[in-house]
Structure formats: C-alpha cells, structure tokens
C-alpha cells in the first residue's frame, strides 16, 4: 500500500476537524507515540490527535481515508509486540482524553465506557458496588487497547479474557461510518458475531469509540496458596491435576526458580527458590475454600510437592501477586544493559509440561539467560530472554530459541500468542499458525479497510 506523507495542507484540514490544542506535531509528543513497551524499533507518527468524541474520530478517518494517510489507535502504549507503533507514520489517535465511564448499570452487571478508560480506574469506581471488570493484564492499560489486543492476565483461567466481557461496541470504520455492533442482552444468537471480529483486531479493522462491558460480582471470600516443587515437570503435572479436578482456581501461576530468587532479592519475599505454584481461589464461604485447598494440597503432594503453604492472607497474597506482576521490570533492573524478548506462547493444558521441557532445553543449549513464568492454568507461558543490547550474536541465539519455541507450540496445536497479540513480532508465524485461513483474514481486512490505512504493517506477514 502506498501512503501519502502528512503535509501542511493536511495539517490545516485536520485543524478544521479538531481544535489546534488537541493536535500536535511536536518532537517530544511524536517520540512519546513512537514506541510501546516492546523492543521493536520505534517509529514516529507525523501527528498526534487527542479526540474527545466519536464524531471527531469519524471526521479524521474520513479525511485520512480519502487522502491515504495511515491512522493508528493509541491507548496507554503498554503493548509488548509493537502493536501501536505507527510504522508507516501518519496520524496517531491518542484516546487518553476519551476516558469517561459513561454509565454503570449495576442491575444489569454492565458498564458503558469510552475507549481511553484505564481498567483499574473502572474497578476503583466500581468498588462500592460489589462488582468488578475481571480482565487484568497488570500494566495500566486502557479498555480500548485491551479490546484491540484481546488482553488477559492472571485470573483468565477462571474469569476469561477481555473477549468474554465485551457485549456491544461502537466502531468508526475507515470511511468514517459509525456502526453499532452487538446488544446489551447478556446472550445473543442473532447473526454473525461482528463484536468478536473487532476484539483482537489490533485497530486494523476499525476504531472503537465506545464499549459496553460485562461486570461480575466481587467474590466474598479469597484464599491463596503456594506450593514448591523440585522440578517444573512435577509442577506442570500438578497444574494438570488441579484443572482436571474441577477445582476452579482463580489464578494458577507457575513461577520458575530464577524468578523466585529475583522476587526474594527485590521484594524481600522469603520463598524457596524452586519451581513454585501461586494459586488463588474465590468462593462463597471459608469452609468451601478450606475444602478446596485440602484437595489442592493432596494433588500437589501426589506430584512431589515439597512445601505447601495454604491460607496465605490477603495482604501477603496482594504482595506476592504485585511482585509477580513486577517481574518484567525486576528482570530489566537485574540486567540494566540488556533488552528483553517476551514470549507468550500457549498450548492445550495436556501439552504444557512438554512445552516447558522444550523451553528449558532450548534456553540451556543456547547458553541464554531466561526467566519463565506462566499463566499455567491456561497453558500460557511467558519466556523472557535477556540479551545485551547491540550484541548481535546473543540476539541471533535469542531469535533462534524464540523461533523454535513457537514452532514447538504450533506443533502442539497451540498459538504463537496467548495474549499479547500479533503486532509486529508475531507476523512471521501467522502463515504457519493459520494456514489457508490467513487469506480469509486478509479478505476481511480488505473489506473493512480497502485502502489499508488502519494500523498498517501489523498482523499480516
Ligand atoms: C508490565 C506489563 C505486563 C503485561 N502483562 C500482560 C498480561 O498479563 N496479559 C496481557 O494480555 N497483556 C499484558 N501486557 C500487555 C498490554 O498491557 C496489553 O496488551 C494491553 O491490552 C494494551 O493496552 P494499551 O491501552 O496499552 O493499548 P496500546 O498498547 O496503546 O494499543 C494496543 C493496540 O490497540 C490498538 N488500539 C488502541 N486503542 C484503540 C481503539 N480505541 N480502537 C481500536 N484500536 C485501538 C492499538 O493500535 C494497538 O494495536 C503487559 C504489559 C506490560 C508493560
């Protein structure tokens, strides 16, 4: 696709659509919208606009489409695969000023939000209602960005991913047409499911300007447990046992010993540095949870658990999960001269121990520094590979391991990306993962965005 560079005539036309103070071509603003949290090469847009209404978004898209100017949505820029990097320049639409919680309908367990609402802010606002929005990627992310990436997190094993919480969307198409998708009914079997075509489309099919999201009741009782194992394989088998036992963990995270050592060092936790399961259970009564924890302990011990610590209190649980969320940053602090390649392959739960064994073998054989932590209950593994910036040889080895781990995940009927999306980094695996259906994705893209102006350079190889 050929695009036109933004010239002064374009800027003047855009200034007729949005007030001057909400359009910038300033160097520092362009730099701030040139990279996400990944290692992908930054690329500046040519202008940044902060829209405040769907009509402004529609006007900009209509103009950009007619003039073949790329447009990329921007939430909080917390992606890990280059998803919002405007690799073809053009206009970035930054949704930080379209951040109103429009309506909370407690009785229907729903909220209507603008795309720039940060999900933690929605949950903060909901705290007196006894409801919450469960998808939890950890970073301060916007609901628009979470919908675009179909984000998930540590509690997806129980509550599901963002896709499970989107009922209705208002979307602006490339032509500037505004369409409503879905309904506020909690279920529907009426026609093609266009809502979920847009969820996970990374802003390549249309721009989300409003969403109705589903909420759920806050559980009344929480309980957490920690279990140490002598090997990752043993821990992986315990994960399988817990899932198969129908014990419904709300979080089931497997943390590698190298990560536990780091947490002990940085967060003053006092954990045994072995492969460790962090588990959380939600329920209605303490006795129900006590019974579940007993069954979980039996399963863990059957698989050689060395130490089982049940009934971890709420503040300790919060501390552990905060430390778990902070692992990416801890790894970077430990290796200040390094960059981090973050993988998020996922496989069916029965294949999880085999994937973990492959990862360990690959990291050791390539003599790399790797940190593994997983949303184990979903078979979703984060392998973080640290490499000195600018060291070509190390990065060649890192790329080689990443390629072989993804290939293994695909052989095991899994996916290259369990939650971070395709962005720039996973495009090379799309043909292997999707085969002939990739062409149908391409046709859908051409149907919604014939000039290819929406987030160009993403998803497709
Ligand atoms: C420390 C850390 C931990 C993380 N952990 C997790 C995790 O556990 N699970 C997980 O899933 N992710 C995780 N992430 C990744 C990231 O937080 C999520 O992908 C998140 O959904 C990105 O949201 P954002 O608001 O930052 O969106 P951005 O990064 O700004 O954009 C994401 C995508 O959405 C598009 N977009 C933005 N707004 C719109 C809109 N209104 N309409 C259409 N398209 C739009 C962008 O063009 C881009 O393609 C983590 C990130 C960090 C930094």
Short mmCIF file of C-alpha atoms in Angstrom, two decimals, residues 165-444:
data_model
loop_
_atom_site.label_atom_id
_atom_site.label_comp_id
_atom_site.label_asym_id
_atom_site.label_seq_id
_atom_site.Cartn_x
_atom_site.Cartn_y
_atom_site.Cartn_z
CA UNK A 165 -16.56 -9.20 28.65
CA UNK A 166 -17.47 -7.26 25.51
CA UNK A 167 -21.18 -7.11 24.73
CA UNK A 168 -21.52 -4.10 22.48
CA UNK A 169 -19.15 -1.86 20.55
CA UNK A 170 -19.43 1.43 18.72
CA UNK A 171 -16.83 1.43 15.99
CA UNK A 172 -15.74 4.02 13.44
CA UNK A 173 -14.81 2.39 10.15
CA UNK A 174 -12.04 3.57 7.81
CA UNK A 175 -14.59 5.51 5.74
CA UNK A 176 -15.75 7.44 8.80
CA UNK A 177 -19.02 5.49 9.05
CA UNK A 178 -20.07 4.89 12.67
CA UNK A 179 -21.57 1.45 13.38
CA UNK A 180 -23.05 -0.21 16.48
CA UNK A 181 -22.26 -3.88 17.00
CA UNK A 182 -23.89 -6.29 19.45
CA UNK A 183 -26.59 -5.61 22.04
CA UNK A 184 -26.91 -5.19 25.79
CA UNK A 185 -28.53 -8.60 26.14
CA UNK A 186 -26.29 -10.95 28.07
CA UNK A 187 -26.57 -13.51 25.27
CA UNK A 188 -27.49 -13.49 21.60
CA UNK A 189 -27.52 -15.88 18.69
CA UNK A 190 -28.57 -13.30 16.16
CA UNK A 191 -26.41 -13.19 13.06
CA UNK A 192 -22.67 -13.00 12.56
CA UNK A 193 -20.72 -12.12 15.69
CA UNK A 194 -19.14 -8.88 14.47
CA UNK A 195 -18.32 -7.76 18.03
CA UNK A 196 -15.77 -10.53 18.33
CA UNK A 197 -14.39 -9.86 14.87
CA UNK A 198 -13.23 -6.50 16.21
CA UNK A 199 -11.97 -7.87 19.54
CA UNK A 200 -8.31 -8.77 18.99
CA UNK A 201 -8.14 -6.98 15.61
CA UNK A 202 -5.47 -4.55 16.94
CA UNK A 203 -7.14 -1.49 15.44
CA UNK A 204 -6.75 -2.82 11.89
CA UNK A 205 -10.49 -3.08 11.09
CA UNK A 206 -11.95 -0.05 12.85
CA UNK A 207 -11.57 2.27 15.80
CA UNK A 208 -13.51 1.53 19.00
CA UNK A 209 -15.17 4.68 20.38
CA UNK A 210 -17.47 3.13 22.99
CA UNK A 211 -17.93 -0.28 24.59
CA UNK A 212 -20.46 -1.94 26.84
CA UNK A 213 -18.56 -4.33 29.07
CA UNK A 214 -19.83 -7.07 31.33
CA UNK A 215 -19.11 -6.94 35.08
CA UNK A 216 -19.20 -9.69 37.66
CA UNK A 217 -19.75 -9.80 41.42
CA UNK A 218 -16.68 -9.49 43.62
CA UNK A 219 -16.12 -12.83 45.34
CA UNK A 220 -16.85 -12.72 49.06
CA UNK A 221 -14.03 -15.00 50.18
CA UNK A 222 -10.49 -15.29 48.78
CA UNK A 223 -7.84 -17.79 49.59
CA UNK A 224 -4.35 -18.28 48.24
CA UNK A 225 -1.73 -20.99 48.48
CA UNK A 226 1.88 -21.51 47.48
CA UNK A 227 3.37 -24.88 46.53
CA UNK A 228 7.03 -25.66 45.86
CA UNK A 229 8.19 -28.48 43.59
CA UNK A 230 11.56 -29.97 42.80
CA UNK A 231 11.03 -29.77 39.05
CA UNK A 232 8.99 -27.78 36.55
CA UNK A 233 7.65 -31.05 35.13
CA UNK A 234 6.26 -32.08 38.54
CA UNK A 235 4.66 -28.64 38.97
CA UNK A 236 3.21 -28.89 35.45
CA UNK A 237 1.62 -32.23 36.29
CA UNK A 238 0.10 -30.75 39.45
CA UNK A 239 -1.38 -27.94 37.32
CA UNK A 240 -2.99 -30.56 35.10
CA UNK A 241 -4.34 -32.40 38.19
CA UNK A 242 -5.84 -29.23 39.69
CA UNK A 243 -7.54 -28.27 36.43
CA UNK A 244 -8.79 -31.78 35.80
CA UNK A 245 -10.11 -31.98 39.35
CA UNK A 246 -12.52 -29.11 38.54
CA UNK A 247 -11.18 -27.07 41.45
CA UNK A 248 -11.55 -23.80 39.50
CA UNK A 249 -8.53 -21.78 40.59
CA UNK A 250 -8.95 -18.04 40.03
CA UNK A 251 -5.21 -17.82 39.38
CA UNK A 252 -2.74 -20.65 38.78
CA UNK A 253 0.70 -19.26 38.07
CA UNK A 254 3.89 -21.27 37.72
CA UNK A 255 6.97 -19.24 38.52
CA UNK A 256 10.45 -20.52 37.67
CA UNK A 257 13.13 -20.73 40.42
CA UNK A 258 15.18 -17.95 38.78
CA UNK A 259 12.15 -15.64 39.11
CA UNK A 260 11.56 -16.62 42.74
CA UNK A 261 15.20 -15.79 43.54
CA UNK A 262 14.70 -12.39 41.93
CA UNK A 263 11.50 -11.74 43.88
CA UNK A 264 13.25 -12.66 47.14
CA UNK A 265 16.06 -10.26 46.31
CA UNK A 266 13.92 -7.34 45.14
CA UNK A 267 10.71 -7.66 47.13
CA UNK A 268 12.00 -9.26 50.31
CA UNK A 269 9.78 -12.28 49.86
CA UNK A 270 11.03 -15.33 51.68
CA UNK A 271 10.25 -18.10 49.24
CA UNK A 272 12.12 -21.29 48.45
CA UNK A 273 13.77 -20.81 45.05
CA UNK A 274 12.22 -23.82 43.33
CA UNK A 275 9.51 -24.09 40.66
CA UNK A 276 6.54 -22.63 42.55
CA UNK A 277 2.79 -22.51 42.03
CA UNK A 278 0.94 -19.37 43.14
CA UNK A 279 -2.73 -20.17 43.41
CA UNK A 280 -5.81 -18.21 44.28
CA UNK A 281 -9.34 -19.45 44.87
CA UNK A 282 -12.55 -17.43 45.09
CA UNK A 283 -15.70 -18.69 46.75
CA UNK A 284 -18.78 -18.04 48.84
CA UNK A 285 -17.74 -19.39 52.26
CA UNK A 286 -14.46 -20.03 54.12
CA UNK A 287 -15.38 -23.69 54.66
CA UNK A 288 -15.89 -24.22 50.91
CA UNK A 289 -12.44 -22.77 50.23
CA UNK A 290 -10.85 -24.79 53.05
CA UNK A 291 -12.14 -28.00 51.44
CA UNK A 292 -10.84 -26.95 48.04
CA UNK A 293 -7.42 -26.10 49.45
CA UNK A 294 -7.20 -29.53 51.10
CA UNK A 295 -7.90 -31.22 47.75
CA UNK A 296 -5.35 -29.00 46.03
CA UNK A 297 -2.76 -29.88 48.66
CA UNK A 298 -3.41 -33.61 48.11
CA UNK A 299 -2.92 -33.19 44.35
CA UNK A 300 0.27 -31.19 44.83
CA UNK A 301 1.70 -33.69 47.30
CA UNK A 302 0.84 -36.57 44.94
CA UNK A 303 3.10 -34.83 42.44
CA UNK A 304 6.00 -34.44 44.84
CA UNK A 305 5.24 -31.01 46.29
CA UNK A 306 7.99 -30.22 48.83
CA UNK A 307 6.26 -27.49 50.73
CA UNK A 308 2.61 -26.41 50.67
CA UNK A 309 1.57 -23.16 52.30
CA UNK A 310 -2.23 -22.75 52.38
CA UNK A 311 -4.33 -19.86 53.62
CA UNK A 312 -1.99 -17.08 52.54
CA UNK A 313 -3.65 -13.92 53.88
CA UNK A 314 -4.97 -11.12 51.71
CA UNK A 315 -2.13 -8.67 52.22
CA UNK A 316 0.51 -11.35 51.62
CA UNK A 317 -1.41 -12.51 48.54
CA UNK A 318 -1.53 -8.94 47.21
CA UNK A 319 2.21 -8.59 47.87
CA UNK A 320 3.03 -11.83 46.03
CA UNK A 321 0.87 -11.03 43.03
CA UNK A 322 2.26 -7.48 42.92
CA UNK A 323 5.74 -9.00 42.87
CA UNK A 324 4.59 -11.43 40.17
CA UNK A 325 3.28 -8.52 38.05
CA UNK A 326 6.56 -6.65 38.57
CA UNK A 327 8.77 -9.50 37.32
CA UNK A 328 9.37 -7.94 33.86
CA UNK A 329 10.72 -4.76 35.43
CA UNK A 330 12.77 -6.69 38.02
CA UNK A 331 14.47 -8.65 35.23
CA UNK A 332 15.40 -5.42 33.46
CA UNK A 333 16.77 -3.92 36.70
CA UNK A 334 18.86 -7.04 37.20
CA UNK A 335 20.26 -6.75 33.64
CA UNK A 336 20.49 -2.99 33.05
CA UNK A 337 22.47 -3.29 29.81
CA UNK A 338 20.02 -5.79 28.35
CA UNK A 339 16.85 -5.83 26.32
CA UNK A 340 14.13 -8.39 26.96
CA UNK A 341 12.32 -10.53 24.42
CA UNK A 342 8.99 -11.51 25.96
CA UNK A 343 7.21 -14.57 24.57
CA UNK A 344 3.63 -15.60 25.27
CA UNK A 345 3.06 -18.93 23.54
CA UNK A 346 0.09 -21.02 24.72
CA UNK A 347 -0.74 -24.70 24.27
CA UNK A 348 -3.51 -27.10 25.33
CA UNK A 349 -3.12 -27.92 29.02
CA UNK A 350 -2.04 -31.56 28.39
CA UNK A 351 0.85 -30.31 26.23
CA UNK A 352 2.02 -27.79 28.81
CA UNK A 353 4.70 -29.99 30.52
CA UNK A 354 6.21 -30.84 27.10
CA UNK A 355 6.36 -27.18 26.12
CA UNK A 356 8.04 -26.29 29.40
CA UNK A 357 10.61 -29.07 28.93
CA UNK A 358 11.36 -27.79 25.40
CA UNK A 359 11.83 -24.24 26.69
CA UNK A 360 14.26 -25.37 29.38
CA UNK A 361 16.26 -27.45 26.92
CA UNK A 362 16.43 -24.63 24.36
CA UNK A 363 17.49 -21.94 26.85
CA UNK A 364 20.22 -24.16 28.32
CA UNK A 365 21.53 -25.31 24.92
CA UNK A 366 21.72 -21.71 23.67
CA UNK A 367 23.50 -20.56 26.88
CA UNK A 368 20.97 -17.79 27.39
CA UNK A 369 19.57 -16.04 30.44
CA UNK A 370 15.90 -16.96 30.52
CA UNK A 371 13.12 -16.30 33.02
CA UNK A 372 9.96 -18.37 32.83
CA UNK A 373 6.65 -17.56 34.43
CA UNK A 374 3.35 -18.84 33.22
CA UNK A 375 -0.37 -18.46 33.42
CA UNK A 376 -0.10 -22.23 33.82
CA UNK A 377 -3.82 -22.85 34.21
CA UNK A 378 -4.26 -21.56 30.63
CA UNK A 379 -1.17 -23.32 29.25
CA UNK A 380 0.21 -19.83 28.54
CA UNK A 381 3.97 -19.42 29.09
CA UNK A 382 5.95 -16.21 29.33
CA UNK A 383 9.55 -16.88 28.47
CA UNK A 384 11.63 -13.73 28.95
CA UNK A 385 15.04 -13.84 27.28
CA UNK A 386 17.57 -11.20 28.31
CA UNK A 387 20.30 -10.18 25.88
CA UNK A 388 22.88 -7.42 25.89
CA UNK A 389 21.75 -4.58 23.66
CA UNK A 390 23.76 -4.43 20.45
CA UNK A 391 25.28 -7.92 20.88
CA UNK A 392 24.35 -9.40 17.50
CA UNK A 393 25.45 -12.94 18.36
CA UNK A 394 23.37 -13.16 21.52
CA UNK A 395 20.32 -11.75 19.72
CA UNK A 396 20.72 -14.27 16.93
CA UNK A 397 20.61 -17.03 19.56
CA UNK A 398 17.61 -15.41 21.25
CA UNK A 399 15.73 -15.19 17.94
CA UNK A 400 16.61 -18.83 17.24
CA UNK A 401 15.22 -20.01 20.59
CA UNK A 402 12.09 -17.89 20.13
CA UNK A 403 11.50 -19.36 16.69
CA UNK A 404 11.96 -22.93 17.87
CA UNK A 405 9.73 -22.44 20.93
CA UNK A 406 6.93 -21.00 18.77
CA UNK A 407 7.36 -23.84 16.28
CA UNK A 408 7.05 -26.34 19.13
CA UNK A 409 3.94 -24.58 20.47
CA UNK A 410 2.35 -24.75 17.00
CA UNK A 411 3.27 -28.46 16.68
CA UNK A 412 1.46 -28.97 19.98
CA UNK A 413 -1.66 -27.34 18.47
CA UNK A 414 -1.03 -24.10 20.32
CA UNK A 415 -0.59 -20.48 19.37
CA UNK A 416 2.29 -18.01 18.96
CA UNK A 417 0.40 -15.50 21.10
CA UNK A 418 -1.82 -16.34 24.05
CA UNK A 419 -2.45 -12.70 24.96
CA UNK A 420 -0.05 -10.03 23.66
CA UNK A 421 -1.32 -10.07 20.09
CA UNK A 422 0.50 -10.28 16.77
CA UNK A 423 1.66 -6.67 16.38
CA UNK A 424 4.99 -6.69 14.55
CA UNK A 425 6.80 -9.57 16.23
CA UNK A 426 4.43 -12.46 15.52
CA UNK A 427 3.61 -11.67 11.89
CA UNK A 428 6.22 -14.16 10.73
CA UNK A 429 4.32 -17.01 12.40
CA UNK A 430 0.87 -16.17 11.04
CA UNK A 431 1.06 -18.38 7.93
CA UNK A 432 2.30 -21.38 9.94
CA UNK A 433 -0.40 -20.90 12.58
CA UNK A 434 -3.38 -20.09 10.38
CA UNK A 435 -2.67 -21.72 7.02
CA UNK A 436 -5.39 -21.02 4.44
CA UNK A 437 -7.49 -19.04 6.90
CA UNK A 438 -4.89 -16.25 6.86
CA UNK A 439 -6.10 -15.35 3.37
CA UNK A 440 -9.65 -15.03 4.72
CA UNK A 441 -8.35 -12.69 7.42
CA UNK A 442 -6.76 -10.66 4.64
CA UNK A 443 -10.06 -10.53 2.76
CA UNK A 444 -11.87 -9.32 5.88
#
